[in-house]
């Protein structure tokens, strides 16, 4: 079991390394104009240069902060609102048509509205990121809470649990796998929207770094930014994965 | 708990159905059911499917309220579930919290009753020992067999220190060997605590083996069709009791009743 997992891990790294190698060969043989496609070596050097002599670390941190705060607000609001809607069939009946209307709206389409209301500010970015990341969390939470085994509610009644205890000890843990899945999606949306907001509203961060590099034909810098975004997305996915493994031990330990 | 039972004496019923009627829509499920269960007795309810035996149990647990008549517990009319009435559900897989270990599942009842955190571990150990789960405290329900899961649920119900134990076909989903083992464990626990038991089953032999009294319900609408008292000596024994002429006679009587009720 552990052995095969280890082999799979090696296989996936070999695949990744192979793709980087192909990229290097394509760049070295100038199959694509080097103005548009630098090799991984030049992209890597640009990345290192960005951190040592440039201010890429500051920009990375700015993007991470935007993503994190937006995601946190979305998660808190999403879980609270989702719990209220998911536990009340009446609220669900009232609100679901509106939720279904708002949900498919591309969050980036809300940026002009947000700019009109809040200006080109960090508050605007926070609002857009939080709004976009809210939906996956909210819908997953509603689903999680409405799918709680009815028998468990009866157990709660028979034991004389308070309403707060029923939510905290029965409904919330029961919905937690759904909630975590929603928060994982929300984090991806938050990263995308942070970068898009930076690009559109000119807030300093990885988004502007990439945009400016592209406009001045500094391809290695552009790729360095994209690589960094990829790494950031990967790191957040790993972090959520660890959180899930910790909170959902019971799911992996079945007979 | 001992005191309440002494006060109750032998005469006052612990559970009392008084002309209870229940309808779902225009279908009458139970009609004018009157039934008194004396303290410390094990009363088994049998009957054809749809006779309302589980419904009667749910009313005794305060999960459903009757449309007419009243259900009284220790003299008080029941309007909602009470902590001193514990319910063992048949589907242990759904009635346990899969994210809690065996110990933490039992703890839920103690948390609900407001038992201080420091007192819980010792009581949980004792309760799990009582149902033979010592050494399995930290396992999750999904890591355990059906019989063991049902034991967790019984331990959680015992944590309520119930005056009344309502059991809804608790051993129906278990294999024959496990079922007999749990029957005997339940009998010895109940003999020790003097708990009153309301036991719904579709297994006629189980009803005679466990009960002090067996009540057969008729369907459409649910009402009492037969009421037998079981005078078999205790403690009961899976082989000897089941071979006694009285056991066989009662089994035959219930068998005929069910055949007629379903025919």
Short mmCIF file of C-alpha atoms in Angstrom, two decimals:
data_model
loop_
_atom_site.label_atom_id
_atom_site.label_comp_id
_atom_site.label_asym_id
_atom_site.label_seq_id
_atom_site.Cartn_x
_atom_site.Cartn_y
_atom_site.Cartn_z
CA UNK A 1 0.00 0.00 0.00
CA UNK A 2 2.63 2.53 1.11
CA UNK A 3 5.09 1.13 -1.39
CA UNK A 4 2.73 1.59 -4.34
CA UNK A 5 1.94 5.12 -3.18
CA UNK A 6 5.66 5.87 -3.15
CA UNK A 7 6.02 4.51 -6.67
CA UNK A 8 3.12 6.63 -7.90
CA UNK A 9 4.75 9.68 -6.34
CA UNK A 10 8.00 8.95 -8.17
CA UNK A 11 6.10 8.38 -11.43
CA UNK A 12 4.36 11.74 -11.16
CA UNK A 13 7.65 13.52 -10.50
CA UNK A 14 9.27 11.78 -13.48
CA UNK A 15 6.35 12.90 -15.65
CA UNK A 16 6.71 16.49 -14.48
CA UNK A 17 10.46 16.43 -15.01
CA UNK A 18 9.91 15.00 -18.51
CA UNK A 19 7.57 17.84 -19.42
CA UNK A 20 10.08 20.43 -18.18
CA UNK A 21 12.76 18.69 -20.25
CA UNK A 22 10.60 18.81 -23.41
CA UNK A 23 10.02 22.51 -22.72
CA UNK A 24 13.80 22.97 -22.48
CA UNK A 25 14.39 21.12 -25.77
CA UNK A 26 11.72 23.17 -27.56
CA UNK A 27 13.25 26.41 -26.26
CA UNK A 28 16.85 25.39 -27.02
CA UNK A 29 16.02 24.51 -30.60
CA UNK A 30 14.06 27.74 -31.02
CA UNK A 31 10.96 25.90 -32.20
CA UNK A 32 9.05 28.84 -30.71
CA UNK A 33 10.35 32.42 -30.86
CA UNK A 34 12.40 32.92 -27.65
CA UNK A 35 10.76 36.32 -27.18
CA UNK A 36 7.54 34.47 -26.34
CA UNK A 37 8.93 31.25 -24.91
CA UNK A 38 12.06 31.29 -22.78
CA UNK A 39 13.44 27.94 -21.57
CA UNK A 40 12.80 26.76 -18.03
CA UNK A 41 16.40 27.71 -17.21
CA UNK A 42 15.81 31.37 -18.04
CA UNK A 43 12.41 31.36 -16.29
CA UNK A 44 14.02 29.88 -13.18
CA UNK A 45 16.82 32.46 -13.25
CA UNK A 46 14.21 35.23 -13.54
CA UNK A 47 12.43 33.73 -10.56
CA UNK A 48 15.60 33.67 -8.47
CA UNK A 49 16.49 37.20 -9.61
CA UNK A 50 13.01 38.37 -8.68
CA UNK A 51 13.46 37.15 -5.13
CA UNK A 52 17.09 38.24 -4.64
CA UNK A 53 17.33 41.62 -6.35
CA UNK A 54 13.67 42.35 -7.06
CA UNK A 55 10.61 42.61 -4.84
CA UNK A 56 8.86 39.43 -5.95
CA UNK A 57 8.55 38.31 -2.32
CA UNK A 58 6.58 41.46 -1.47
CA UNK A 59 4.27 40.91 -4.45
CA UNK A 60 3.83 37.23 -3.62
CA UNK A 61 2.90 38.10 -0.05
CA UNK A 62 0.43 40.76 -1.23
CA UNK A 63 -1.34 38.21 -3.45
CA UNK A 64 -1.33 35.56 -0.74
CA UNK A 65 -2.86 38.02 1.72
CA UNK A 66 -5.61 39.04 -0.71
CA UNK A 67 -6.40 35.42 -1.43
CA UNK A 68 -6.33 34.39 2.23
CA UNK A 69 -8.49 37.16 3.68
CA UNK A 70 -11.06 36.90 0.90
CA UNK A 71 -11.19 33.16 1.33
CA UNK A 72 -11.47 33.42 5.11
CA UNK A 73 -14.37 35.87 4.93
CA UNK A 74 -16.04 33.69 2.28
CA UNK A 75 -15.60 30.58 4.41
CA UNK A 76 -16.97 32.12 7.60
CA UNK A 77 -19.95 33.72 5.89
CA UNK A 78 -20.52 30.65 3.69
CA UNK A 79 -20.57 28.19 6.58
CA UNK A 80 -22.78 30.39 8.80
CA UNK A 81 -25.23 31.17 6.01
CA UNK A 82 -25.11 27.62 4.66
CA UNK A 83 -25.84 26.19 8.10
CA UNK A 84 -28.87 28.44 8.49
CA UNK A 85 -30.20 27.58 5.04
CA UNK A 86 -29.32 23.90 5.21
CA UNK A 87 -31.08 23.30 8.53
CA UNK A 88 -34.24 25.19 7.62
CA UNK A 89 -36.38 23.78 4.81
CA UNK A 90 -38.39 27.02 4.79
CA UNK A 91 -35.33 29.21 4.29
CA UNK A 92 -34.16 26.82 1.60
CA UNK A 93 -37.46 27.18 -0.27
CA UNK A 94 -37.31 30.99 -0.08
CA UNK A 95 -33.68 31.43 -1.03
CA UNK A 96 -32.81 28.68 -3.49
CA UNK A 97 -34.13 30.43 -6.63
CA UNK A 98 -32.06 33.51 -5.82
CA UNK A 99 -28.99 31.42 -5.02
CA UNK A 100 -29.38 29.56 -8.30
CA UNK A 101 -29.49 32.91 -10.10
CA UNK A 102 -26.44 34.37 -8.37
CA UNK A 103 -24.32 31.23 -8.40
CA UNK A 104 -23.49 30.92 -12.11
CA UNK A 105 -22.59 34.64 -12.42
CA UNK A 106 -18.88 34.84 -13.31
CA UNK A 107 -17.36 36.52 -10.27
CA UNK A 108 -15.05 38.58 -12.48
CA UNK A 109 -18.17 40.22 -13.92
CA UNK A 110 -18.83 41.72 -10.50
CA UNK A 111 -15.51 43.61 -10.55
CA UNK A 112 -16.85 46.67 -12.43
CA UNK A 113 -19.77 46.85 -9.99
CA UNK A 114 -17.42 46.56 -7.06
CA UNK A 115 -15.14 49.25 -8.49
CA UNK A 116 -18.12 51.58 -8.95
CA UNK A 117 -19.18 51.04 -5.35
CA UNK A 118 -15.85 50.76 -3.55
CA UNK A 119 -13.30 52.34 -5.89
CA UNK A 120 -9.89 50.92 -6.77
CA UNK A 121 -9.21 49.93 -3.18
CA UNK A 122 -8.12 46.87 -1.24
CA UNK A 123 -11.64 46.79 0.17
CA UNK A 124 -12.95 46.33 -3.37
CA UNK A 125 -10.54 43.42 -3.95
CA UNK A 126 -11.55 41.82 -0.66
CA UNK A 127 -15.24 42.15 -1.57
CA UNK A 128 -14.78 40.61 -5.03
CA UNK A 129 -12.60 37.73 -3.80
CA UNK A 130 -14.90 36.99 -0.88
CA UNK A 131 -18.01 37.15 -3.09
CA UNK A 132 -16.56 34.79 -5.65
CA UNK A 133 -15.19 32.29 -3.13
CA UNK A 134 -18.44 32.37 -1.15
CA UNK A 135 -20.48 30.28 -3.61
CA UNK A 136 -18.63 26.99 -3.53
CA UNK A 137 -18.48 27.14 0.28
CA UNK A 138 -22.11 28.18 0.65
CA UNK A 139 -23.55 25.57 -1.70
CA UNK A 140 -21.42 22.76 -0.29
CA UNK A 141 -22.42 23.75 3.25
CA UNK A 142 -26.13 23.87 2.36
CA UNK A 143 -25.81 20.42 0.84
CA UNK A 144 -23.86 19.08 3.81
CA UNK A 145 -26.37 20.33 6.35
CA UNK A 146 -29.43 19.16 4.44
CA UNK A 147 -27.93 15.68 4.01
CA UNK A 148 -27.50 14.96 7.75
CA UNK A 149 -28.90 11.52 8.60
CA UNK A 150 -32.40 12.15 10.08
CA UNK A 151 -31.83 9.34 12.60
CA UNK A 152 -29.01 11.40 14.15
CA UNK A 153 -31.42 14.27 14.79
CA UNK A 154 -33.69 11.78 16.59
CA UNK A 155 -30.74 10.60 18.64
CA UNK A 156 -30.10 14.23 19.54
CA UNK A 157 -33.71 14.66 20.62
CA UNK A 158 -33.74 11.41 22.60
CA UNK A 159 -30.55 12.41 24.43
CA UNK A 160 -31.98 15.86 25.16
CA UNK A 161 -29.25 17.81 23.34
CA UNK A 162 -29.77 21.57 23.09
CA UNK A 163 -30.29 23.11 19.65
CA UNK A 164 -26.77 24.55 19.72
CA UNK A 165 -25.34 21.16 20.68
CA UNK A 166 -27.26 19.45 17.88
CA UNK A 167 -25.69 21.86 15.38
CA UNK A 168 -22.22 21.77 16.92
CA UNK A 169 -21.98 18.08 17.75
CA UNK A 170 -24.12 16.44 15.08
CA UNK A 171 -24.86 18.63 12.03
CA UNK A 172 -21.52 20.45 11.68
CA UNK A 173 -19.27 17.38 11.94
CA UNK A 174 -21.62 15.50 9.64
CA UNK A 175 -21.39 18.30 7.05
CA UNK A 176 -17.65 18.82 7.49
CA UNK A 177 -16.51 16.70 4.51
CA UNK A 178 -18.76 18.75 2.22
CA UNK A 179 -17.68 22.02 3.83
CA UNK A 180 -13.99 21.22 3.40
CA UNK A 181 -14.54 20.26 -0.24
CA UNK A 182 -16.30 23.62 -0.74
CA UNK A 183 -13.48 25.48 0.99
CA UNK A 184 -10.94 23.77 -1.25
CA UNK A 185 -12.80 25.01 -4.34
CA UNK A 186 -13.22 28.42 -2.72
CA UNK A 187 -9.47 28.75 -2.27
CA UNK A 188 -8.88 28.16 -5.98
CA UNK A 189 -11.49 30.76 -6.87
CA UNK A 190 -9.93 33.18 -4.36
CA UNK A 191 -6.49 32.84 -6.00
CA UNK A 192 -7.90 33.40 -9.48
CA UNK A 193 -9.89 36.45 -8.42
CA UNK A 194 -6.99 37.96 -6.47
CA UNK A 195 -4.85 37.87 -9.61
CA UNK A 196 -7.64 39.14 -11.87
CA UNK A 197 -8.40 42.02 -9.49
CA UNK A 198 -4.76 42.97 -9.38
CA UNK A 199 -4.64 43.02 -13.15
CA UNK A 200 -7.83 45.03 -13.60
CA UNK A 201 -7.53 47.37 -10.64
CA UNK A 202 -3.75 47.72 -10.69
CA UNK A 203 -3.23 46.64 -7.10
CA UNK A 204 0.36 45.57 -6.56
CA UNK A 205 0.89 41.81 -6.59
CA UNK A 206 1.70 38.81 -8.75
CA UNK A 207 -1.10 39.75 -11.18
CA UNK A 208 0.41 43.14 -11.95
CA UNK A 209 3.90 41.60 -12.09
CA UNK A 210 2.77 39.17 -14.78
CA UNK A 211 0.82 41.82 -16.69
CA UNK A 212 3.72 44.33 -16.71
CA UNK A 213 6.21 41.63 -17.70
CA UNK A 214 4.00 40.67 -20.63
CA UNK A 215 3.53 44.26 -21.78
CA UNK A 216 7.28 44.91 -21.81
CA UNK A 217 8.15 41.57 -23.47
CA UNK A 218 10.07 40.28 -20.43
CA UNK A 219 9.03 36.70 -21.10
CA UNK A 220 11.26 35.07 -18.43
CA UNK A 221 9.69 37.30 -15.74
CA UNK A 222 6.23 36.49 -17.06
CA UNK A 223 6.91 32.76 -16.79
CA UNK A 224 8.49 33.18 -13.38
CA UNK A 225 5.21 34.75 -12.18
CA UNK A 226 3.13 31.98 -13.70
CA UNK A 227 5.34 29.31 -12.13
CA UNK A 228 5.02 31.04 -8.78
CA UNK A 229 1.22 31.08 -9.10
CA UNK A 230 1.26 27.39 -9.89
CA UNK A 231 3.40 26.68 -6.85
CA UNK A 232 1.12 28.81 -4.71
CA UNK A 233 -1.95 26.91 -5.89
CA UNK A 234 -0.18 23.62 -5.24
CA UNK A 235 0.91 24.68 -1.75
CA UNK A 236 -2.62 25.73 -0.76
CA UNK A 237 -4.04 22.44 -2.06
CA UNK A 238 -1.51 20.52 0.03
CA UNK A 239 -2.34 22.63 3.08
CA UNK A 240 -6.08 21.95 2.72
CA UNK A 241 -5.31 18.28 2.13
CA UNK A 242 -3.44 18.14 5.44
CA UNK A 243 -6.30 19.89 7.20
CA UNK A 244 -8.77 17.38 5.72
CA UNK A 245 -6.62 14.42 6.74
CA UNK A 246 -6.52 15.80 10.29
CA UNK A 247 -10.22 16.60 10.60
CA UNK A 248 -11.58 13.58 8.74
CA UNK A 249 -9.48 10.79 10.27
CA UNK A 250 -12.67 8.77 10.76
CA UNK A 251 -13.30 8.59 7.03
CA UNK A 252 -9.99 6.94 6.22
CA UNK A 253 -10.22 4.44 9.05
CA UNK A 254 -13.16 2.31 7.99
CA UNK A 255 -13.04 -1.44 8.09
CA UNK B 1 -32.95 5.93 40.31
CA UNK B 2 -33.32 3.22 42.92
CA UNK B 3 -35.38 5.62 44.97
CA UNK B 4 -37.84 6.44 42.24
CA UNK B 5 -38.39 2.78 41.74
CA UNK B 6 -38.95 2.14 45.42
CA UNK B 7 -41.43 4.99 45.45
CA UNK B 8 -43.14 3.55 42.42
CA UNK B 9 -43.60 0.28 44.21
CA UNK B 10 -44.93 -2.60 42.18
CA UNK B 11 -48.38 -1.29 41.39
CA UNK B 12 -48.02 2.07 39.57
CA UNK B 13 -47.27 1.58 35.88
CA UNK B 14 -44.05 3.07 34.50
CA UNK B 15 -45.36 3.39 30.95
CA UNK B 16 -49.06 3.91 30.46
CA UNK B 17 -50.89 4.18 27.14
CA UNK B 18 -54.38 5.57 27.78
CA UNK B 19 -56.77 5.16 24.82
CA UNK B 20 -54.02 6.31 22.46
CA UNK B 21 -55.03 7.03 18.89
CA UNK B 22 -52.68 8.04 16.10
CA UNK B 23 -53.44 8.81 12.48
CA UNK B 24 -51.18 9.74 9.59
CA UNK B 25 -53.48 11.72 7.34
CA UNK B 26 -56.74 9.78 7.10
CA UNK B 27 -55.08 6.45 7.85
CA UNK B 28 -55.54 5.39 11.48
CA UNK B 29 -52.33 3.68 12.55
CA UNK B 30 -53.24 3.04 16.15
CA UNK B 31 -56.76 2.99 17.56
CA UNK B 32 -57.62 3.39 21.26
CA UNK B 33 -54.58 1.51 22.50
CA UNK B 34 -54.52 1.11 26.27
CA UNK B 35 -51.57 -0.60 27.91
CA UNK B 36 -49.81 -0.41 31.27
CA UNK B 37 -46.23 -1.57 31.72
CA UNK B 38 -45.25 -2.29 35.33
CA UNK B 39 -41.85 -1.15 36.68
CA UNK B 40 -38.93 -3.52 36.14
CA UNK B 41 -40.78 -5.60 33.57
CA UNK B 42 -39.60 -6.57 30.13
CA UNK B 43 -42.55 -6.25 27.77
CA UNK B 44 -42.10 -7.51 24.23
CA UNK B 45 -44.29 -6.25 21.40
CA UNK B 46 -44.84 -8.40 18.35
CA UNK B 47 -47.25 -8.19 15.45
CA UNK B 48 -47.55 -8.29 11.67
CA UNK B 49 -45.85 -5.55 9.68
CA UNK B 50 -47.85 -2.34 9.70
CA UNK B 51 -49.44 -3.01 13.08
CA UNK B 52 -47.81 0.09 14.55
CA UNK B 53 -45.41 -1.55 17.00
CA UNK B 54 -42.52 0.76 16.12
CA UNK B 55 -44.93 3.70 16.13
CA UNK B 56 -46.04 2.77 19.65
CA UNK B 57 -42.41 2.67 20.73
CA UNK B 58 -41.75 6.07 19.18
CA UNK B 59 -44.72 7.48 21.10
CA UNK B 60 -43.36 5.99 24.34
CA UNK B 61 -40.11 7.78 23.53
CA UNK B 62 -41.85 11.11 22.97
CA UNK B 63 -40.70 11.28 19.34
CA UNK B 64 -44.32 11.32 18.10
CA UNK B 65 -47.34 12.68 19.95
CA UNK B 66 -50.66 10.87 19.75
CA UNK B 67 -53.73 12.52 18.17
CA UNK B 68 -55.97 11.24 20.92
CA UNK B 69 -55.49 9.86 24.40
CA UNK B 70 -52.22 10.17 26.27
CA UNK B 71 -48.94 8.39 26.93
CA UNK B 72 -47.76 8.76 30.54
CA UNK B 73 -44.33 8.02 31.92
CA UNK B 74 -43.97 7.61 35.67
CA UNK B 75 -47.30 9.38 35.96
CA UNK B 76 -46.41 12.39 33.78
CA UNK B 77 -47.97 12.93 30.38
CA UNK B 78 -45.27 12.72 27.73
CA UNK B 79 -44.92 15.71 25.40
CA UNK B 80 -41.27 15.42 24.34
CA UNK B 81 -38.36 12.96 24.71
CA UNK B 82 -37.01 12.62 28.26
CA UNK B 83 -33.45 11.89 29.33
CA UNK B 84 -34.52 9.00 31.56
CA UNK B 85 -36.07 7.23 28.57
CA UNK B 86 -33.43 5.75 26.27
CA UNK B 87 -34.07 4.48 22.76
CA UNK B 88 -32.01 1.76 21.08
CA UNK B 89 -32.61 2.01 17.35
CA UNK B 90 -32.39 -0.96 15.01
CA UNK B 91 -30.13 0.76 12.48
CA UNK B 92 -27.06 1.20 14.69
CA UNK B 93 -25.08 2.21 11.60
CA UNK B 94 -27.19 5.36 11.27
CA UNK B 95 -27.70 6.03 14.98
CA UNK B 96 -23.99 6.31 15.81
CA UNK B 97 -21.82 9.31 14.96
CA UNK B 98 -19.25 7.94 12.49
CA UNK B 99 -16.77 10.71 13.32
CA UNK B 100 -16.67 9.78 16.99
CA UNK B 101 -14.86 6.81 18.50
CA UNK B 102 -16.76 4.26 20.59
CA UNK B 103 -15.85 6.16 23.76
CA UNK B 104 -16.81 9.53 22.26
CA UNK B 105 -20.17 8.15 21.09
CA UNK B 106 -20.98 7.11 24.65
CA UNK B 107 -19.71 10.47 25.81
CA UNK B 108 -22.42 12.23 23.76
CA UNK B 109 -25.07 11.11 26.25
CA UNK B 110 -22.97 12.32 29.18
CA UNK B 111 -22.35 15.65 27.45
CA UNK B 112 -26.08 16.04 26.88
CA UNK B 113 -26.75 15.37 30.56
CA UNK B 114 -24.14 17.95 31.58
CA UNK B 115 -21.78 15.48 33.27
CA UNK B 116 -18.53 17.35 34.05
CA UNK B 117 -15.67 16.62 31.66
CA UNK B 118 -13.46 15.19 34.42
CA UNK B 119 -16.01 12.54 35.38
CA UNK B 120 -16.67 11.30 31.86
CA UNK B 121 -13.65 9.03 31.14
CA UNK B 122 -14.20 6.84 34.20
CA UNK B 123 -17.91 6.49 33.50
CA UNK B 124 -17.33 5.74 29.83
CA UNK B 125 -14.83 3.01 30.76
CA UNK B 126 -17.39 1.47 33.09
CA UNK B 127 -20.20 1.60 30.53
CA UNK B 128 -18.10 0.11 27.74
CA UNK B 129 -16.95 -2.64 30.10
CA UNK B 130 -20.59 -3.38 30.86
CA UNK B 131 -21.30 -4.11 27.20
CA UNK B 132 -18.02 -5.99 26.69
CA UNK B 133 -16.17 -3.36 24.65
CA UNK B 134 -13.13 -2.89 26.89
CA UNK B 135 -10.10 -2.30 24.68
CA UNK B 136 -12.16 -0.93 21.81
CA UNK B 137 -12.58 2.60 23.21
CA UNK B 138 -10.62 4.34 20.46
CA UNK B 139 -12.09 2.51 17.48
CA UNK B 140 -14.49 4.21 15.10
CA UNK B 141 -17.87 2.51 14.54
CA UNK B 142 -16.97 1.72 10.92
CA UNK B 143 -14.00 -0.28 12.19
CA UNK B 144 -16.28 -2.53 14.24
CA UNK B 145 -18.72 -5.37 13.52
CA UNK B 146 -22.49 -4.87 13.63
CA UNK B 147 -22.76 -6.53 17.03
CA UNK B 148 -20.10 -4.26 18.46
CA UNK B 149 -21.74 -1.18 16.98
CA UNK B 150 -25.04 -2.12 18.59
CA UNK B 151 -23.18 -2.53 21.89
CA UNK B 152 -21.90 1.05 21.58
CA UNK B 153 -25.47 2.23 21.13
CA UNK B 154 -26.62 0.23 24.17
CA UNK B 155 -23.77 1.68 26.23
CA UNK B 156 -24.79 5.18 25.12
CA UNK B 157 -28.36 4.47 26.23
CA UNK B 158 -27.16 3.10 29.59
CA UNK B 159 -25.20 6.35 30.02
CA UNK B 160 -28.58 8.08 30.25
CA UNK B 161 -29.26 5.99 33.40
CA UNK B 162 -32.69 5.33 31.98
CA UNK B 163 -35.73 4.31 33.97
CA UNK B 164 -37.13 2.97 30.71
CA UNK B 165 -35.28 1.35 27.83
CA UNK B 166 -37.10 1.35 24.50
CA UNK B 167 -35.65 -1.14 22.07
CA UNK B 168 -36.78 -1.20 18.43
CA UNK B 169 -35.80 -4.56 16.93
CA UNK B 170 -32.29 -3.96 18.27
CA UNK B 171 -30.90 -7.34 17.29
CA UNK B 172 -32.88 -7.82 14.07
CA UNK B 173 -29.96 -7.10 11.76
CA UNK B 174 -27.45 -9.31 13.56
CA UNK B 175 -26.50 -12.91 12.86
CA UNK B 176 -27.97 -15.63 15.10
CA UNK B 177 -24.94 -16.19 17.33
CA UNK B 178 -24.32 -12.50 17.96
CA UNK B 179 -28.02 -12.01 18.60
CA UNK B 180 -28.17 -14.68 21.31
CA UNK B 181 -25.06 -13.27 22.97
CA UNK B 182 -26.55 -9.79 23.07
CA UNK B 183 -29.90 -11.08 24.33
CA UNK B 184 -28.22 -12.62 27.37
CA UNK B 185 -26.05 -9.55 27.97
CA UNK B 186 -29.12 -7.34 27.83
CA UNK B 187 -30.98 -9.58 30.29
CA UNK B 188 -28.16 -9.49 32.80
CA UNK B 189 -27.74 -5.71 32.51
CA UNK B 190 -31.47 -5.18 32.98
CA UNK B 191 -31.59 -7.61 35.91
CA UNK B 192 -28.80 -5.61 37.54
CA UNK B 193 -30.36 -2.17 37.10
CA UNK B 194 -34.07 -2.96 37.32
CA UNK B 195 -34.78 -0.97 34.18
CA UNK B 196 -38.20 -1.28 32.58
CA UNK B 197 -37.90 -2.50 28.98
CA UNK B 198 -40.26 -2.00 26.05
CA UNK B 199 -38.95 -4.33 23.38
CA UNK B 200 -40.26 -4.41 19.81
CA UNK B 201 -39.34 -7.45 17.73
CA UNK B 202 -40.58 -9.57 14.86
CA UNK B 203 -38.85 -12.66 16.25
CA UNK B 204 -41.46 -14.60 18.27
CA UNK B 205 -38.92 -16.80 20.04
CA UNK B 206 -36.92 -13.75 21.03
CA UNK B 207 -40.07 -12.20 22.49
CA UNK B 208 -40.81 -15.25 24.65
CA UNK B 209 -37.17 -15.72 25.64
CA UNK B 210 -36.70 -12.12 26.82
CA UNK B 211 -40.11 -11.06 28.04
CA UNK B 212 -42.06 -11.10 31.25
CA UNK B 213 -45.00 -10.36 29.05
CA UNK B 214 -45.60 -10.55 25.31
CA UNK B 215 -48.17 -8.36 23.60
CA UNK B 216 -49.30 -9.07 20.07
CA UNK B 217 -50.74 -6.20 18.05
CA UNK B 218 -53.22 -6.49 15.19
CA UNK B 219 -52.96 -4.23 12.14
CA UNK B 220 -55.33 -1.75 10.48
CA UNK B 221 -55.76 -0.10 12.86
CA UNK B 222 -53.17 -1.12 15.42
CA UNK B 223 -54.71 -2.60 18.58
CA UNK B 224 -53.95 -5.28 21.12
CA UNK B 225 -54.78 -8.79 19.90
CA UNK B 226 -53.11 -10.98 22.48
CA UNK B 227 -51.52 -10.37 25.88
CA UNK B 228 -49.53 -13.26 27.39
CA UNK B 229 -47.58 -13.33 30.60
CA UNK B 230 -44.41 -15.38 30.44
CA UNK B 231 -43.70 -17.34 33.61
CA UNK B 232 -40.39 -18.86 32.67
CA UNK B 233 -37.73 -18.95 35.40
CA UNK B 234 -34.87 -16.43 35.38
CA UNK B 235 -32.01 -16.28 34.67
CA UNK B 236 -32.90 -17.69 31.32
CA UNK B 237 -30.70 -20.00 29.34
CA UNK B 238 -30.45 -20.19 25.58
CA UNK B 239 -30.69 -23.99 25.55
CA UNK B 240 -32.72 -24.94 28.61
CA UNK B 241 -35.29 -22.17 28.48
CA UNK B 242 -35.94 -22.72 24.81
CA UNK B 243 -36.60 -26.43 25.43
CA UNK B 244 -39.13 -25.93 28.22
CA UNK B 245 -42.70 -27.05 27.45
CA UNK B 246 -44.00 -23.65 28.62
CA UNK B 247 -41.66 -21.92 26.17
CA UNK B 248 -42.84 -24.13 23.33
CA UNK B 249 -46.48 -23.62 24.28
CA UNK B 250 -46.13 -19.83 24.28
CA UNK B 251 -44.21 -19.92 21.01
CA UNK B 252 -46.97 -21.98 19.45
CA UNK B 253 -49.64 -19.63 20.74
CA UNK B 254 -47.87 -16.59 19.28
CA UNK B 255 -47.22 -18.40 16.04
CA UNK B 256 -50.93 -19.16 15.64
CA UNK B 257 -51.75 -15.57 16.51
CA UNK B 258 -49.42 -14.15 13.85
CA UNK B 259 -50.67 -16.60 11.26
CA UNK B 260 -54.24 -15.57 11.89
CA UNK B 261 -53.34 -11.87 12.04
CA UNK B 262 -51.61 -12.02 8.67
CA UNK B 263 -54.11 -14.39 7.06
#
